[in-house]
């Protein structure tokens, strides 16, 4: 019998594409949660106990309780997402545990989808499909399902990171005026080629025909879209959200859509998720909702899996994560 060092123990909280799963299974003693639904909290806490690494999804809450249950040997948390609001990052940092995410690879795919939502909401595509399926199509109608134009319109982008900028590139091809808001204006060499102009948030809400949200969820961005901001919008204005559900005050959005304060909304993310079919928003024809699929292309989900695996395996080997959200975890100066 050959003696070998024990393989690191890891928990993977859902089946991810094989591109990521294969290298993990090869290198680790891995438990993969087999169900389509996330592990219930008590199962998750049980599963992480004694693990050297965990690969989590945005549906898993990683907090002090979970880290306590995992134990002091835990070396790495790899999140299969670019967002990481499901993780108490300061708590992981305090414990010296690096957290990985999957930025970059999903930027273009997510921007494609945000633009698809702009188009779909503007031209009432989901509504038109429902109309045909309900057998209501009688004739070509001069006034049937009229929408608003995307070309030449003004697009307001809130949060001008990678995805926001990728959306601006798409908007250029449609001759749109692009406004953006971020905590501070970006350097001209970034924004000028995109034709994007920094404005205050209120001005962005007042001037835009379409507003697309690309901020992280933080205490500052929670309910950034509230009743007051919705009232500033044009009555034809459309809100698109591919960021995180709680960035929008959904009760306020419902009233604004119902009462014609704004024209429409297209949501890839909701608060809470999943949204139930009984949700009042789904009683409104001018609200389009899809189930958090902006990064869901086969190619991109495979790349995210590769990155999440690379972060996990690097952390287990004691190497720096290729994409780490808390370099401070390595020490005060990030080394
Ligand atoms: C998905 O929402 C992600 O953060 O990757
Ligand atoms: C995510 O890729 C971002 O927009 O920063």
Short mmCIF file of C-alpha atoms and ligand atoms in Angstrom, two decimals:
data_model
loop_
_atom_site.label_atom_id
_atom_site.label_comp_id
_atom_site.label_asym_id
_atom_site.label_seq_id
_atom_site.Cartn_x
_atom_site.Cartn_y
_atom_site.Cartn_z
CA UNK A 1 0.00 0.00 0.00
CA UNK A 2 1.43 3.36 -0.95
CA UNK A 3 1.17 6.17 1.53
CA UNK A 4 0.22 9.51 0.09
CA UNK A 5 -0.67 12.80 1.65
CA UNK A 6 -4.41 12.98 2.11
CA UNK A 7 -6.16 14.85 -0.65
CA UNK A 8 -7.74 18.13 0.40
CA UNK A 9 -11.38 17.94 1.39
CA UNK A 10 -13.70 20.22 -0.48
CA UNK A 11 -17.40 20.83 -0.75
CA UNK A 12 -18.89 21.99 -4.06
CA UNK A 13 -22.39 23.31 -3.45
CA UNK A 14 -23.88 22.38 -6.85
CA UNK A 15 -22.93 20.56 -10.02
CA UNK A 16 -20.97 23.05 -12.14
CA UNK A 17 -19.89 22.45 -15.75
CA UNK A 18 -17.36 19.63 -16.20
CA UNK A 19 -14.61 22.05 -17.22
CA UNK A 20 -14.46 23.02 -13.54
CA UNK A 21 -15.66 19.88 -11.86
CA UNK A 22 -13.15 17.54 -13.53
CA UNK A 23 -9.96 19.18 -12.18
CA UNK A 24 -11.53 19.44 -8.72
CA UNK A 25 -12.49 15.77 -8.65
CA UNK A 26 -9.00 14.81 -9.87
CA UNK A 27 -7.18 16.75 -7.16
CA UNK A 28 -9.51 16.62 -4.19
CA UNK A 29 -11.61 14.49 -1.97
CA UNK A 30 -14.70 16.37 -3.14
CA UNK A 31 -18.33 16.18 -2.14
CA UNK A 32 -20.60 17.69 -4.77
CA UNK A 33 -24.16 18.61 -3.77
CA UNK A 34 -26.14 16.59 -6.31
CA UNK A 35 -29.50 18.38 -6.37
CA UNK A 36 -30.80 21.07 -8.66
CA UNK A 37 -31.81 23.10 -5.60
CA UNK A 38 -29.19 24.53 -3.23
CA UNK A 39 -28.35 22.69 -0.03
CA UNK A 40 -30.65 23.76 2.81
CA UNK A 41 -28.79 25.77 5.45
CA UNK A 42 -28.38 22.90 7.93
CA UNK A 43 -27.09 20.57 5.19
CA UNK A 44 -24.68 23.24 4.00
CA UNK A 45 -23.32 23.77 7.51
CA UNK A 46 -22.90 20.01 7.93
CA UNK A 47 -21.22 19.63 4.54
CA UNK A 48 -18.55 22.30 5.03
CA UNK A 49 -17.40 20.96 8.42
CA UNK A 50 -13.74 19.97 8.19
CA UNK A 51 -13.30 21.18 4.60
CA UNK A 52 -10.07 22.72 3.31
CA UNK A 53 -11.89 24.54 0.54
CA UNK A 54 -15.45 25.32 -0.51
CA UNK A 55 -16.91 26.24 -3.85
CA UNK A 56 -20.09 28.23 -3.37
CA UNK A 57 -22.82 29.77 -5.48
CA UNK A 58 -24.62 33.06 -4.99
CA UNK A 59 -27.44 31.09 -3.33
CA UNK A 60 -25.17 30.03 -0.44
CA UNK A 61 -24.74 32.44 2.45
CA UNK A 62 -21.14 32.37 3.68
CA UNK A 63 -20.95 34.11 7.04
CA UNK A 64 -19.22 33.79 10.43
CA UNK A 65 -21.48 30.90 11.41
CA UNK A 66 -20.56 28.94 8.31
CA UNK A 67 -16.86 29.72 8.68
CA UNK A 68 -16.99 28.57 12.31
CA UNK A 69 -18.65 25.35 11.23
CA UNK A 70 -16.08 24.81 8.49
CA UNK A 71 -13.23 25.09 10.99
CA UNK A 72 -9.83 26.78 11.18
CA UNK A 73 -8.26 24.57 8.48
CA UNK A 74 -10.40 26.25 5.78
CA UNK A 75 -8.02 27.75 3.22
CA UNK A 76 -10.18 29.12 0.43
CA UNK A 77 -13.69 30.13 -0.63
CA UNK A 78 -14.28 30.09 -4.37
CA UNK A 79 -17.54 31.71 -5.50
CA UNK A 80 -18.95 30.60 -8.85
CA UNK A 81 -20.08 34.15 -9.78
CA UNK A 82 -18.65 37.57 -10.36
CA UNK A 83 -20.85 38.99 -7.58
CA UNK A 84 -20.02 38.08 -3.98
CA UNK A 85 -22.72 39.74 -1.88
CA UNK A 86 -23.58 36.25 -0.56
CA UNK A 87 -20.23 36.22 1.25
CA UNK A 88 -19.26 38.16 4.36
CA UNK A 89 -15.93 39.15 2.82
CA UNK A 90 -14.67 41.23 5.79
CA UNK A 91 -15.22 38.19 8.03
CA UNK A 92 -13.27 35.94 5.63
CA UNK A 93 -10.50 38.56 5.50
CA UNK A 94 -10.31 38.73 9.31
CA UNK A 95 -9.68 35.00 9.26
CA UNK A 96 -7.09 35.27 6.51
CA UNK A 97 -9.23 33.30 4.05
CA UNK A 98 -9.02 34.42 0.41
CA UNK A 99 -12.26 34.62 -1.57
CA UNK A 100 -12.27 34.07 -5.33
CA UNK A 101 -14.82 35.16 -7.93
CA UNK A 102 -15.16 34.87 -11.72
CA UNK A 103 -14.82 38.35 -13.24
CA UNK A 104 -14.07 39.14 -16.85
CA UNK A 105 -15.22 35.94 -18.53
CA UNK A 106 -18.89 36.81 -18.16
CA UNK A 107 -18.63 40.49 -19.05
CA UNK A 108 -19.55 40.28 -22.74
CA UNK A 109 -22.18 37.57 -22.23
CA UNK A 110 -23.89 39.59 -19.51
CA UNK A 111 -23.74 42.79 -21.57
CA UNK A 112 -25.31 40.91 -24.51
CA UNK A 113 -28.14 39.94 -22.22
CA UNK A 114 -28.64 43.41 -20.75
CA UNK A 115 -28.90 44.73 -24.30
CA UNK A 116 -31.34 41.94 -25.16
CA UNK A 117 -33.51 43.06 -22.24
CA UNK A 118 -33.37 46.67 -23.45
CA UNK A 119 -34.54 45.51 -26.90
CA UNK A 120 -37.14 43.09 -25.57
CA UNK A 121 -38.72 45.62 -23.23
CA UNK A 122 -38.64 48.42 -25.82
CA UNK A 123 -40.27 46.32 -28.52
CA UNK A 124 -42.53 44.28 -26.24
CA UNK A 125 -41.20 40.95 -27.47
CA UNK A 126 -42.30 38.76 -24.55
CA UNK A 127 -45.72 40.41 -24.60
CA UNK A 128 -46.02 39.78 -28.35
CA UNK A 129 -45.16 36.14 -27.87
CA UNK A 130 -47.82 35.81 -25.15
CA UNK A 131 -50.31 37.49 -27.50
CA UNK A 132 -49.71 34.95 -30.25
CA UNK A 133 -49.80 31.99 -27.87
CA UNK A 134 -53.10 33.23 -26.44
CA UNK A 135 -54.47 33.12 -30.00
CA UNK A 136 -55.26 36.82 -29.94
CA UNK A 137 -53.52 37.59 -33.29
CA UNK A 138 -56.29 38.53 -35.74
CA UNK A 139 -54.62 40.81 -38.29
CA UNK A 140 -51.74 43.20 -38.98
CA UNK A 141 -52.59 46.18 -36.82
CA UNK A 142 -51.41 49.76 -37.31
CA UNK A 143 -51.50 50.28 -33.56
CA UNK A 144 -50.68 46.75 -32.44
CA UNK A 145 -48.09 46.44 -29.65
CA UNK A 146 -46.39 49.75 -30.33
CA UNK A 147 -43.14 50.20 -28.49
CA UNK A 148 -40.31 52.70 -28.30
CA UNK A 149 -37.20 52.92 -30.46
CA UNK A 150 -33.85 51.79 -29.15
CA UNK A 151 -31.72 53.40 -31.87
CA UNK A 152 -31.01 57.03 -31.17
CA UNK A 153 -32.40 56.82 -27.62
CA UNK A 154 -30.58 57.76 -24.43
CA UNK A 155 -29.16 54.93 -22.33
CA UNK A 156 -28.24 55.58 -18.71
CA UNK A 157 -25.78 53.10 -17.22
CA UNK A 158 -25.54 52.97 -13.43
CA UNK A 159 -22.22 51.40 -12.43
CA UNK A 160 -19.58 51.75 -15.13
CA UNK A 161 -17.39 48.70 -14.49
CA UNK A 162 -16.54 46.06 -17.04
CA UNK A 163 -20.13 45.09 -17.80
CA UNK A 164 -21.44 48.66 -17.88
CA UNK A 165 -18.69 49.60 -20.34
CA UNK A 166 -19.40 46.54 -22.50
CA UNK A 167 -23.04 47.62 -22.66
CA UNK A 168 -21.96 51.11 -23.74
CA UNK A 169 -20.03 49.55 -26.65
CA UNK A 170 -23.21 47.84 -27.83
CA UNK A 171 -25.17 51.07 -27.50
CA UNK A 172 -22.75 52.83 -29.84
CA UNK A 173 -23.85 50.57 -32.67
CA UNK A 174 -27.41 51.79 -32.14
CA UNK A 175 -26.44 55.47 -32.18
CA UNK A 176 -27.52 55.85 -28.58
CA UNK A 177 -26.55 58.70 -26.31
CA UNK A 178 -24.76 57.06 -23.39
CA UNK A 179 -24.84 58.59 -19.91
CA UNK A 180 -23.25 56.87 -16.97
CA UNK A 181 -22.98 57.25 -13.26
CA UNK A 182 -20.35 55.77 -11.01
CA UNK A 183 -18.93 56.99 -7.70
CA UNK A 184 -16.58 59.23 -9.71
CA UNK A 185 -16.08 59.95 -13.42
CA UNK A 186 -13.74 57.49 -15.14
CA UNK A 187 -10.64 58.67 -17.03
CA UNK A 188 -11.37 60.20 -20.44
CA UNK A 189 -9.34 57.51 -22.21
CA UNK A 190 -11.92 54.98 -21.00
CA UNK A 191 -15.08 56.99 -21.55
CA UNK A 192 -14.29 58.95 -24.71
CA UNK A 193 -14.02 55.94 -27.05
CA UNK A 194 -17.34 54.81 -25.60
CA UNK A 195 -18.92 58.22 -26.09
CA UNK A 196 -20.09 58.02 -22.49
CA UNK A 197 -20.76 61.06 -20.34
CA UNK A 198 -20.71 61.07 -16.53
CA UNK A 199 -23.76 62.65 -14.91
CA UNK A 200 -25.21 62.79 -11.41
CA UNK A 201 -27.62 59.99 -10.62
CA UNK A 202 -30.71 62.22 -10.59
CA UNK A 203 -29.84 63.66 -13.98
CA UNK A 204 -29.33 60.15 -15.35
CA UNK A 205 -32.79 59.15 -14.15
CA UNK A 206 -34.35 62.28 -15.67
CA UNK A 207 -32.70 62.11 -19.10
CA UNK A 208 -32.56 58.40 -19.91
CA UNK A 209 -34.99 56.42 -22.05
CA UNK A 210 -33.43 53.22 -20.74
CA UNK A 211 -31.62 52.74 -17.44
CA UNK A 212 -29.48 49.66 -16.96
CA UNK A 213 -28.06 48.74 -13.54
CA UNK A 214 -24.51 47.37 -13.19
CA UNK A 215 -23.55 48.01 -9.58
CA UNK A 216 -22.57 45.54 -6.89
CA UNK A 217 -25.11 45.12 -4.11
CA UNK A 218 -23.87 47.05 -1.07
CA UNK A 219 -25.64 48.98 1.70
CA UNK A 220 -25.22 52.09 -0.52
CA UNK A 221 -26.81 50.54 -3.62
CA UNK A 222 -29.69 48.72 -1.87
CA UNK A 223 -32.93 50.35 -3.14
CA UNK A 224 -30.93 52.78 -5.27
CA UNK A 225 -33.98 52.63 -7.55
CA UNK A 226 -36.70 53.86 -5.19
CA UNK A 227 -40.02 55.67 -5.55
CA UNK A 228 -38.34 59.06 -5.60
CA UNK A 229 -35.95 58.13 -8.43
CA UNK A 230 -38.67 56.37 -10.39
CA UNK A 231 -40.72 59.59 -10.29
CA UNK A 232 -37.81 61.39 -11.95
CA UNK A 233 -37.94 59.06 -14.95
CA UNK A 234 -39.72 59.71 -18.22
CA UNK A 235 -43.20 58.15 -18.35
CA UNK A 236 -41.92 56.03 -21.25
CA UNK A 237 -38.68 55.13 -19.43
CA UNK A 238 -37.59 51.53 -19.02
CA UNK A 239 -35.53 50.03 -16.18
CA UNK A 240 -33.29 47.02 -16.88
CA UNK A 241 -31.74 45.10 -14.00
CA UNK A 242 -29.09 42.41 -14.46
CA UNK A 243 -27.23 43.29 -11.23
CA UNK A 244 -28.88 42.22 -7.98
CA UNK A 245 -32.59 42.31 -7.13
CA UNK A 246 -32.38 44.45 -3.97
CA UNK A 247 -30.84 47.34 -5.96
CA UNK A 248 -34.47 48.01 -6.92
CA UNK A 249 -37.24 48.68 -4.40
CA UNK A 250 -39.63 46.22 -5.98
CA UNK A 251 -42.76 47.49 -4.20
CA UNK A 252 -42.05 50.98 -5.55
CA UNK A 253 -41.35 49.54 -8.99
CA UNK A 254 -44.69 47.74 -8.99
CA UNK A 255 -46.58 50.96 -8.26
CA UNK A 256 -44.59 52.93 -10.85
CA UNK A 257 -45.30 50.34 -13.54
CA UNK A 258 -48.96 49.95 -12.60
CA UNK A 259 -49.63 53.68 -12.47
CA UNK A 260 -47.76 54.58 -15.65
CA UNK A 261 -45.08 56.56 -13.81
CA UNK A 262 -42.59 54.70 -16.00
CA UNK A 263 -43.02 52.68 -19.18
CA UNK A 264 -41.59 49.28 -18.39
CA UNK A 265 -39.06 47.08 -16.66
CA UNK A 266 -37.01 44.06 -17.59
CA UNK A 267 -35.57 42.14 -14.65
CA UNK A 268 -33.05 39.32 -14.69
CA UNK A 269 -32.73 39.56 -10.92
CA UNK A 270 -35.43 39.96 -8.30
CA UNK A 271 -35.85 40.35 -4.55
CA UNK A 272 -36.26 37.69 -3.34
CA UNK A 273 -35.14 35.02 -5.78
CA UNK A 274 -36.85 33.00 -7.02
CA UNK A 275 -39.82 35.24 -7.79
CA UNK A 276 -43.08 33.34 -7.45
CA UNK A 277 -45.64 33.38 -10.27
CA UNK A 278 -48.07 35.01 -7.84
CA UNK A 279 -45.84 38.09 -7.53
CA UNK A 280 -47.84 41.27 -8.31
CA UNK A 281 -45.16 42.36 -10.82
CA UNK A 282 -46.08 39.40 -13.01
CA UNK A 283 -49.66 40.65 -13.29
CA UNK A 284 -48.31 43.60 -15.28
CA UNK A 285 -47.80 43.31 -19.05
CA UNK A 286 -45.06 45.96 -18.96
CA UNK A 287 -42.81 43.94 -16.68
CA UNK A 288 -40.58 41.26 -18.15
CA UNK A 289 -38.90 38.84 -15.74
CA UNK A 290 -36.35 36.12 -16.46
CA UNK A 291 -34.68 33.80 -13.93
CA UNK A 292 -31.18 35.27 -13.35
CA UNK A 293 -29.67 33.98 -16.59
CA UNK A 294 -27.60 36.93 -17.87
CA UNK A 295 -24.32 34.97 -17.78
CA UNK A 296 -25.97 31.74 -18.92
CA UNK A 297 -24.26 30.89 -22.19
CA UNK A 298 -22.67 27.44 -22.38
CA UNK A 299 -19.27 28.88 -23.20
CA UNK A 300 -19.31 31.43 -20.40
CA UNK A 301 -20.57 29.08 -17.71
CA UNK A 302 -17.77 26.67 -18.69
CA UNK A 303 -15.17 29.45 -18.37
CA UNK A 304 -16.63 30.47 -15.01
CA UNK A 305 -16.28 26.85 -13.88
CA UNK A 306 -12.63 26.76 -14.99
CA UNK A 307 -11.92 29.97 -13.10
CA UNK A 308 -13.74 28.88 -9.97
CA UNK A 309 -11.76 25.61 -10.02
CA UNK A 310 -8.49 27.46 -10.59
CA UNK A 311 -9.20 29.71 -7.59
CA UNK A 312 -10.14 26.76 -5.40
CA UNK A 313 -7.09 24.68 -6.34
CA UNK A 314 -4.68 27.61 -5.99
CA UNK A 315 -6.05 28.35 -2.53
CA UNK A 316 -5.67 24.71 -1.49
CA UNK A 317 -2.04 24.73 -2.62
CA UNK A 318 -1.44 27.90 -0.61
CA UNK A 319 -0.92 29.92 -3.79
CA UNK A 320 -2.52 33.24 -4.59
CA UNK A 321 -5.94 32.99 -6.20
CA UNK A 322 -5.88 34.07 -9.87
CA UNK A 323 -8.89 36.31 -9.13
CA UNK A 324 -9.22 37.28 -5.50
CA UNK A 325 -11.74 39.77 -4.14
CA UNK A 326 -9.94 40.30 -0.82
CA UNK A 327 -6.16 40.47 -1.35
CA UNK A 328 -6.04 42.01 2.15
CA UNK A 329 -6.58 38.45 3.40
CA UNK A 330 -2.90 37.83 2.57
CA UNK A 331 -1.79 40.55 4.97
CA UNK A 332 -2.20 44.27 5.59
CA UNK A 333 -0.56 45.25 2.30
CA UNK A 334 -2.11 42.45 0.25
CA UNK A 335 1.05 40.32 0.09
C1 LIG B 1 -24.23 36.33 -11.36
O1 LIG B 1 -25.14 37.05 -11.02
C2 LIG B 1 -22.87 36.57 -11.00
O2 LIG B 1 -22.61 37.39 -10.09
O3 LIG B 1 -21.98 35.94 -11.60
C1 LIG B 2 -18.07 42.86 -13.60
O1 LIG B 2 -17.49 42.15 -14.45
C2 LIG B 2 -18.02 44.34 -13.54
O2 LIG B 2 -18.84 45.03 -14.20
O3 LIG B 2 -17.14 44.87 -12.84
#
